[in-house]
mmCIF file of C-alpha atoms in Angstrom:
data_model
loop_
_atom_site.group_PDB
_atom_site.id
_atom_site.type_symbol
_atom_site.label_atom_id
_atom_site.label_comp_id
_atom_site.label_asym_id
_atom_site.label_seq_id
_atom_site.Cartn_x
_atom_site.Cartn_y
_atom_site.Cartn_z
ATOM 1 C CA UNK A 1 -0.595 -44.264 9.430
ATOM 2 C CA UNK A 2 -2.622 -43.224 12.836
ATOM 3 C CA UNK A 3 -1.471 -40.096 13.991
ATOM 4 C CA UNK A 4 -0.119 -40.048 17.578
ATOM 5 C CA UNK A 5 -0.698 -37.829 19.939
ATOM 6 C CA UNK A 6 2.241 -36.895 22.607
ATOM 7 C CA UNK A 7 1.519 -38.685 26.583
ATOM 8 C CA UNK A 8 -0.723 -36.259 28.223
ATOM 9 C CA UNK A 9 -1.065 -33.649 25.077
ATOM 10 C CA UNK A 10 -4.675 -32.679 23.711
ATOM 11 C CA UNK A 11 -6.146 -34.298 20.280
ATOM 12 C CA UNK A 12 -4.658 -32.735 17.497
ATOM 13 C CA UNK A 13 -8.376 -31.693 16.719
ATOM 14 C CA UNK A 14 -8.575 -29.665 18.967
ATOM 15 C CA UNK A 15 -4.913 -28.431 19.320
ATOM 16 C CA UNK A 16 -5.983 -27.297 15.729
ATOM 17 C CA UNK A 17 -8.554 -25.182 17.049
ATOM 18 C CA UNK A 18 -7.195 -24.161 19.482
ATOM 19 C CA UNK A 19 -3.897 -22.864 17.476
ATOM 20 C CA UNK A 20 -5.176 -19.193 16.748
ATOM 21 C CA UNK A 21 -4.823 -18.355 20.701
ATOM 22 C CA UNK A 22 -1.347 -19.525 20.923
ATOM 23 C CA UNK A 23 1.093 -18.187 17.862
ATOM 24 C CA UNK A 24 1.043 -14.529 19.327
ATOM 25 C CA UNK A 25 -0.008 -11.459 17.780
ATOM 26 C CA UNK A 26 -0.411 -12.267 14.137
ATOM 27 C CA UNK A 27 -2.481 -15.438 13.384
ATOM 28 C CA UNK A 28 -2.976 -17.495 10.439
ATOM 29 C CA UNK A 29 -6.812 -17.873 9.230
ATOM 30 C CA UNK A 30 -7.726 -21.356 9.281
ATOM 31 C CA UNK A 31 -9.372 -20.572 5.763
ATOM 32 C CA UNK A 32 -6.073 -19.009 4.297
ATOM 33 C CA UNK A 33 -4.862 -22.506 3.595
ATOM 34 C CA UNK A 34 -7.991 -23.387 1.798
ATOM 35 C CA UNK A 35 -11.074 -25.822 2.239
ATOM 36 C CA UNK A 36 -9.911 -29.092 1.242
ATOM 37 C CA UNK A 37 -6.868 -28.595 3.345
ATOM 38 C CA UNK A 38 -7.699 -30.520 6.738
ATOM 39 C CA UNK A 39 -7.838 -28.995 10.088
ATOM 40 C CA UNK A 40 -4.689 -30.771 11.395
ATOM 41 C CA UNK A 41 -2.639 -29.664 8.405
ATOM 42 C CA UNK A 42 -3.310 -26.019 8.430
ATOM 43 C CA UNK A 43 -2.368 -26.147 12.226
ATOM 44 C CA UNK A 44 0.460 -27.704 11.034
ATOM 45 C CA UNK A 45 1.027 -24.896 8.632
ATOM 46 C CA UNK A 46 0.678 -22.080 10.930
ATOM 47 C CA UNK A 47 2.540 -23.656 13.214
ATOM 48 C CA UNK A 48 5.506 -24.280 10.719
ATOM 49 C CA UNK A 49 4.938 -20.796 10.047
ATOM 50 C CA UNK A 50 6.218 -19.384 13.624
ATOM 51 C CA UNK A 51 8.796 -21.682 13.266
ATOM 52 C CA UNK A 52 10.335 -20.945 10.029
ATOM 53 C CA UNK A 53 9.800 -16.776 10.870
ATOM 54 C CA UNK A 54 11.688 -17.282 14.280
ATOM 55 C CA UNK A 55 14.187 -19.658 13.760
ATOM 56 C CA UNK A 56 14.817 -20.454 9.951
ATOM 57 C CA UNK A 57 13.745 -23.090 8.212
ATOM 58 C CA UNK A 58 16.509 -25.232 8.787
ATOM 59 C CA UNK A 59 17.355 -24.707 12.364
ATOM 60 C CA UNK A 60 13.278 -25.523 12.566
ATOM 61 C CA UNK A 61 12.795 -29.431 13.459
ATOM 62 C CA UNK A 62 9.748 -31.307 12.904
ATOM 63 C CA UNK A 63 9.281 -31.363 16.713
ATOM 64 C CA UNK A 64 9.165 -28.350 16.895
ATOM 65 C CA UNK A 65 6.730 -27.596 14.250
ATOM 66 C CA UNK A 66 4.659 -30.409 15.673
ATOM 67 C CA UNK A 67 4.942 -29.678 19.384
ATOM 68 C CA UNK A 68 2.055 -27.108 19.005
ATOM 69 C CA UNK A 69 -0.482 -29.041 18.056
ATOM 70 C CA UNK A 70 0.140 -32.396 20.243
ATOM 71 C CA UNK A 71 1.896 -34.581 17.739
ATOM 72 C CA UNK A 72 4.552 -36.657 17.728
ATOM 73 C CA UNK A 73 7.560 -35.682 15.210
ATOM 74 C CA UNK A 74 6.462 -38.238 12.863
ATOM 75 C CA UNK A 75 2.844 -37.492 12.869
ATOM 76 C CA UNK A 76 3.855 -34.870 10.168
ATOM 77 C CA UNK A 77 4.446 -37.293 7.667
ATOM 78 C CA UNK A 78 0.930 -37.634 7.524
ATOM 79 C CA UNK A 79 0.015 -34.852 5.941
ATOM 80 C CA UNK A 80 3.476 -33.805 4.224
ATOM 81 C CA UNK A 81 5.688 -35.804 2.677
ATOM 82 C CA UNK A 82 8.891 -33.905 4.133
ATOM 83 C CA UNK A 83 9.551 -30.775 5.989
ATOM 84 C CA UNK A 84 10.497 -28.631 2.533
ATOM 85 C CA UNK A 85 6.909 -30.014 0.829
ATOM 86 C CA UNK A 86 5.574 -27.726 4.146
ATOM 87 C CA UNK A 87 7.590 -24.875 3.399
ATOM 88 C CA UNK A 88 6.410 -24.828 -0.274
ATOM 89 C CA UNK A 89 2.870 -25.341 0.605
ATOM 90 C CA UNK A 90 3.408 -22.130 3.103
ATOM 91 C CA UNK A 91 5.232 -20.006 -0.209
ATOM 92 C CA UNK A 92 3.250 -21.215 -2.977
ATOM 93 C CA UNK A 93 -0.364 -20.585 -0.894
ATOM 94 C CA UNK A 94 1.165 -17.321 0.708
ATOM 95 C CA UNK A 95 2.226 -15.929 -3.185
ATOM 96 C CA UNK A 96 -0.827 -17.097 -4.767
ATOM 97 C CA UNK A 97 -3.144 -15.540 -1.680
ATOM 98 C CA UNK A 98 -0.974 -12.075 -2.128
ATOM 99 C CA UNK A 99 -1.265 -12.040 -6.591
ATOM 100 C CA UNK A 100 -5.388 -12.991 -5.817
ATOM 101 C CA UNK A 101 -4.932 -9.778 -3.942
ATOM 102 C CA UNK A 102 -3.093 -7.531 -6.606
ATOM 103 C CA UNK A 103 -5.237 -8.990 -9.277
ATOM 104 C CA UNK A 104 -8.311 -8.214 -7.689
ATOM 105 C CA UNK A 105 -7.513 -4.109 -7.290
ATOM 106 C CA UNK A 106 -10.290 -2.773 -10.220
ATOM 107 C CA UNK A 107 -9.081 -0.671 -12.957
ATOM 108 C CA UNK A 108 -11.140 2.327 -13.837
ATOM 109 C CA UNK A 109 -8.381 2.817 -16.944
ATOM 110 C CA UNK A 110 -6.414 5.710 -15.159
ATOM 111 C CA UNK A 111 -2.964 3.925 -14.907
ATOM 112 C CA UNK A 112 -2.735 6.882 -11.935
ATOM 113 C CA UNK A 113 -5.983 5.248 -9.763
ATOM 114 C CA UNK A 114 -5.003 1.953 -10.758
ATOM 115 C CA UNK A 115 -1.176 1.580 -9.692
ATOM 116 C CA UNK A 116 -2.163 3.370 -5.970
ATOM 117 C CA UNK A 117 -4.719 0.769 -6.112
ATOM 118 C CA UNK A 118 -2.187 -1.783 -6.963
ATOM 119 C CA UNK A 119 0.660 -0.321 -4.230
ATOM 120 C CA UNK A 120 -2.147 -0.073 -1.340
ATOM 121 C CA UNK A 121 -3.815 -3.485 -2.204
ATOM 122 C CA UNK A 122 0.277 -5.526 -2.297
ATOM 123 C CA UNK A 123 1.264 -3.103 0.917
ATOM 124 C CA UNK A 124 -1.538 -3.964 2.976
ATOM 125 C CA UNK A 125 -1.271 -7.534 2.293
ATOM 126 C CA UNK A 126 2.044 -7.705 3.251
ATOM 127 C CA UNK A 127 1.022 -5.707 6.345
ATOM 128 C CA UNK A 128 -1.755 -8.018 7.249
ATOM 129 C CA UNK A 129 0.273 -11.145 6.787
ATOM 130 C CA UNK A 130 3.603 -10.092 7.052
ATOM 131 C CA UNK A 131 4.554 -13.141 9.366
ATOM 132 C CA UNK A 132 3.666 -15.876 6.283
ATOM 133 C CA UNK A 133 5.255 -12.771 3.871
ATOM 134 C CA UNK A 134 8.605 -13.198 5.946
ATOM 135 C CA UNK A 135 8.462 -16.798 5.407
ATOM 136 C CA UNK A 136 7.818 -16.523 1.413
ATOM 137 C CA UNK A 137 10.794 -14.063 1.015
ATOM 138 C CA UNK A 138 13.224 -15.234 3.216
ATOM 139 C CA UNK A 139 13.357 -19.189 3.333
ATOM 140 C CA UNK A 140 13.143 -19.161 -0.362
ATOM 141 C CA UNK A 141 16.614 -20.843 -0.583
ATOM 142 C CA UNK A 142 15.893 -23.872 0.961
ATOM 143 C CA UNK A 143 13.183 -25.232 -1.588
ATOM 144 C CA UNK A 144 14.236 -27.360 -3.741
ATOM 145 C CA UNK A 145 14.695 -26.315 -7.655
ATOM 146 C CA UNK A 146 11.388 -27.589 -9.303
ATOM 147 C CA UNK A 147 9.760 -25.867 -6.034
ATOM 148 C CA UNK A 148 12.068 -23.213 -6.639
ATOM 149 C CA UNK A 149 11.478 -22.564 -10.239
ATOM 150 C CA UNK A 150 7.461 -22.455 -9.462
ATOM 151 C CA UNK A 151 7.254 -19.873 -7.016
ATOM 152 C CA UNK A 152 9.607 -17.917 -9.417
ATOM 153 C CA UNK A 153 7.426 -18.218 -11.765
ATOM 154 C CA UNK A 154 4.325 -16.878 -9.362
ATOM 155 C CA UNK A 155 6.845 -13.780 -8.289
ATOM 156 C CA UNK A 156 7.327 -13.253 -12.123
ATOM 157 C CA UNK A 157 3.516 -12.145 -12.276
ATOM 158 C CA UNK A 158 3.517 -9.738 -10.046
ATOM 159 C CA UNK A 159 6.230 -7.534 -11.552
ATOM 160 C CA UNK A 160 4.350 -8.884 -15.271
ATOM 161 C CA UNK A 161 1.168 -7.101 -13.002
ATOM 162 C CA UNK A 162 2.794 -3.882 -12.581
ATOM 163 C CA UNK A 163 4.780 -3.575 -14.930
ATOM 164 C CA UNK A 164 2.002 -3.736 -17.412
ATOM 165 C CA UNK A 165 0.514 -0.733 -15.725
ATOM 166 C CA UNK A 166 3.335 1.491 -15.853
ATOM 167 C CA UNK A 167 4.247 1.075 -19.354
ATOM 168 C CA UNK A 168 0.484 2.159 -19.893
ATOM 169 C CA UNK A 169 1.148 5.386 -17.843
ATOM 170 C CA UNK A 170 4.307 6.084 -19.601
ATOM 171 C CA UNK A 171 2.965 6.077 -23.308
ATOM 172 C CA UNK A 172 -0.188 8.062 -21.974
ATOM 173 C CA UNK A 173 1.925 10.608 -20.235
ATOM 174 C CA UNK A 174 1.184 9.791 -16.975
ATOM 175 C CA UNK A 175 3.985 8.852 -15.981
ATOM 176 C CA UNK A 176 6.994 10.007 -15.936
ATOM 177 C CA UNK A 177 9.546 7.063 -15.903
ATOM 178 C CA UNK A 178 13.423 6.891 -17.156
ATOM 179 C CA UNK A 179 13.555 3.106 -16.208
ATOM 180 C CA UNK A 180 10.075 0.953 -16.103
ATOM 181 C CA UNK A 181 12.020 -2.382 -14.989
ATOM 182 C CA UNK A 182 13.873 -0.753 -12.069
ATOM 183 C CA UNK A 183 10.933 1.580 -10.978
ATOM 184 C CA UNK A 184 8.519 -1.767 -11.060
ATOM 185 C CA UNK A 185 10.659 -3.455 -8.638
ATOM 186 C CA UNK A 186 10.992 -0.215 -6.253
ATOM 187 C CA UNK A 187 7.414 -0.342 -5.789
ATOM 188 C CA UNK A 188 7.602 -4.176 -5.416
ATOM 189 C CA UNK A 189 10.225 -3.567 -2.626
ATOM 190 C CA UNK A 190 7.955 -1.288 -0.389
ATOM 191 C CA UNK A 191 5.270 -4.582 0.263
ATOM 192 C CA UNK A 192 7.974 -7.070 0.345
ATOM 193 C CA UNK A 193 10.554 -4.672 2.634
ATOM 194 C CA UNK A 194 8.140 -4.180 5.460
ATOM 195 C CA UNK A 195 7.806 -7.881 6.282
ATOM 196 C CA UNK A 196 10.980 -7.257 8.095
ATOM 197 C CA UNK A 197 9.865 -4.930 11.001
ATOM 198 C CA UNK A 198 6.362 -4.727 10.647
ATOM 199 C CA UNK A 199 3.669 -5.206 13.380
ATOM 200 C CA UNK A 200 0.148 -5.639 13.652
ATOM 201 C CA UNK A 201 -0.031 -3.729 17.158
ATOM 202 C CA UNK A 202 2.120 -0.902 15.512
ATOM 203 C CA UNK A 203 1.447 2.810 14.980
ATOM 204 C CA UNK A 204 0.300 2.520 11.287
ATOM 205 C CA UNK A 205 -2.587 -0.016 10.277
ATOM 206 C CA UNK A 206 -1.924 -2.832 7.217
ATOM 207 C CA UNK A 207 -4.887 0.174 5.438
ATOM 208 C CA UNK A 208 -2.926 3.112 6.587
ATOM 209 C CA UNK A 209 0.380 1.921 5.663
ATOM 210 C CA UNK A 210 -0.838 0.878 2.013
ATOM 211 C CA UNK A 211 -2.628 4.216 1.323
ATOM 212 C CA UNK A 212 1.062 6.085 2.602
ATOM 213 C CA UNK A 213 2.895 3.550 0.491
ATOM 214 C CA UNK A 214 0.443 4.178 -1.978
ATOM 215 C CA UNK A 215 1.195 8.272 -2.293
ATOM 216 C CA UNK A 216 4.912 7.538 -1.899
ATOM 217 C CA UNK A 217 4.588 5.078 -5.435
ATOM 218 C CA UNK A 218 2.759 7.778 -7.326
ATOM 219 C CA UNK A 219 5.414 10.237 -6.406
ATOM 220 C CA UNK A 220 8.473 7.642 -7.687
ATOM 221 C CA UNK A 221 6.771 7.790 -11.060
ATOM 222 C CA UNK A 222 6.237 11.114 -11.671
ATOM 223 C CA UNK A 223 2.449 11.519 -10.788
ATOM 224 C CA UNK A 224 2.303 13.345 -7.593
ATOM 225 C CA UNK A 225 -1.059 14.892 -8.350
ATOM 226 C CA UNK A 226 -2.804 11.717 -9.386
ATOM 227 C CA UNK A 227 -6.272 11.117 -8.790
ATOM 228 C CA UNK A 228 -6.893 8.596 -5.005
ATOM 229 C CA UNK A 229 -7.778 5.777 -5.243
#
């Protein structure tokens, strides 16, 4: 199917390029969607992205999502089969980008280091993309269950992440824990909490914010005079 453009709009080419300068202060990286994804359907992405953060995903129409980039509504069949395959493609890339993160914090084997290492690394993200964040948490419901059920099982690793470290503090002493499961999903809460009211032009940067974040996780579990990270 060719895609159209709208009468008198720009080529979606170059709509796609253009994208970056129009979504407002927090933009989506053409390269966050990956390589083989092609330029029209990341700007499709991003722009599904604004859309879903400011108006829901289902008071979002493919118009809208489309107008940005100088389709017609239809064009985005194209590139996604329906308007929910766009919102999973946004939650699945957005959870997988933010474990990639988490997973990539190095452990020098002091549970202490590592989970302020772990809280700054998740906080920061979340900072840094808390526009795409909003989307993951909050439009959740409208996925349908196997889509459902797999991003589940992404947001499963990241408590399996932390989790893992804790339980290592607490039978070394290092921490000092009465309940692992509800103190791992405190810290979770601080990234995934901010995506609320968070932004980029703010007082605190997505690096200051994770290193205060950071300090505030070590004191939940006990370790207030851990060694930084």
């Amino acid at each position: 199917m060719p895609e159209k453009k709208r009468g008198g709009g720009r080529h979606p080419a170059a709509a796609a390029m253009e994208l970056t300068t129009s979504l407002g202060p927090e933009t989506v990286p053409a390269e966050f969607w990956g390589e083989d994804t092609p330029p029209v359907a990341r700007a499709l992405l991003s722009s599904a992205v604004q859309c879903f953060a400011r108006k829901g995903f289902h008071a979002t129409t493919t118009r809208d999502i489309t107008t940005v980039v100088g389709l017609s509504p239809g064009s985005l069949y194209v590139h996604f089969p329906s308007k929910e395959a766009v919102l999973f493609r946004i939650a699945r890339t957005g959870h997988e980008r933010a474990l990639a993160e988490l997973r990539a914090q190095p452990d020098d084997g002091d549970p202490r280091s590592h989970i302020r290492r772990l809280v700054a690394g998740h906080v920061s993200w979340h900072a840094r993309h808390h526009t795409v964040a909003r989307v993951c948490q909050y439009e959740l419901a409208a996925l349908e269950p196997e889509h459902h059920g797999e991003i589940l099982g992404l947001r499963q690793q990241f408590s399996a992440t932390m989790q893992a470290v804790v339980e290592r503090g607490v039978r070394e002493g290092a921490f000092d824990v009465p309940d692992i499961d509800r103190a791992v999903r405190a810290i979770l809460s601080l990234g995934i909490d901010l995506v609320r009211w968070y932004r980029l032009d703010g007082a605190d940067s997505p690096e200051a914010l994770g290193e205060s974040y950071a300090e505030l996780a070590a004191r939940m579990l006990g370790s207030p005079g851990g060694p930084q990270a």
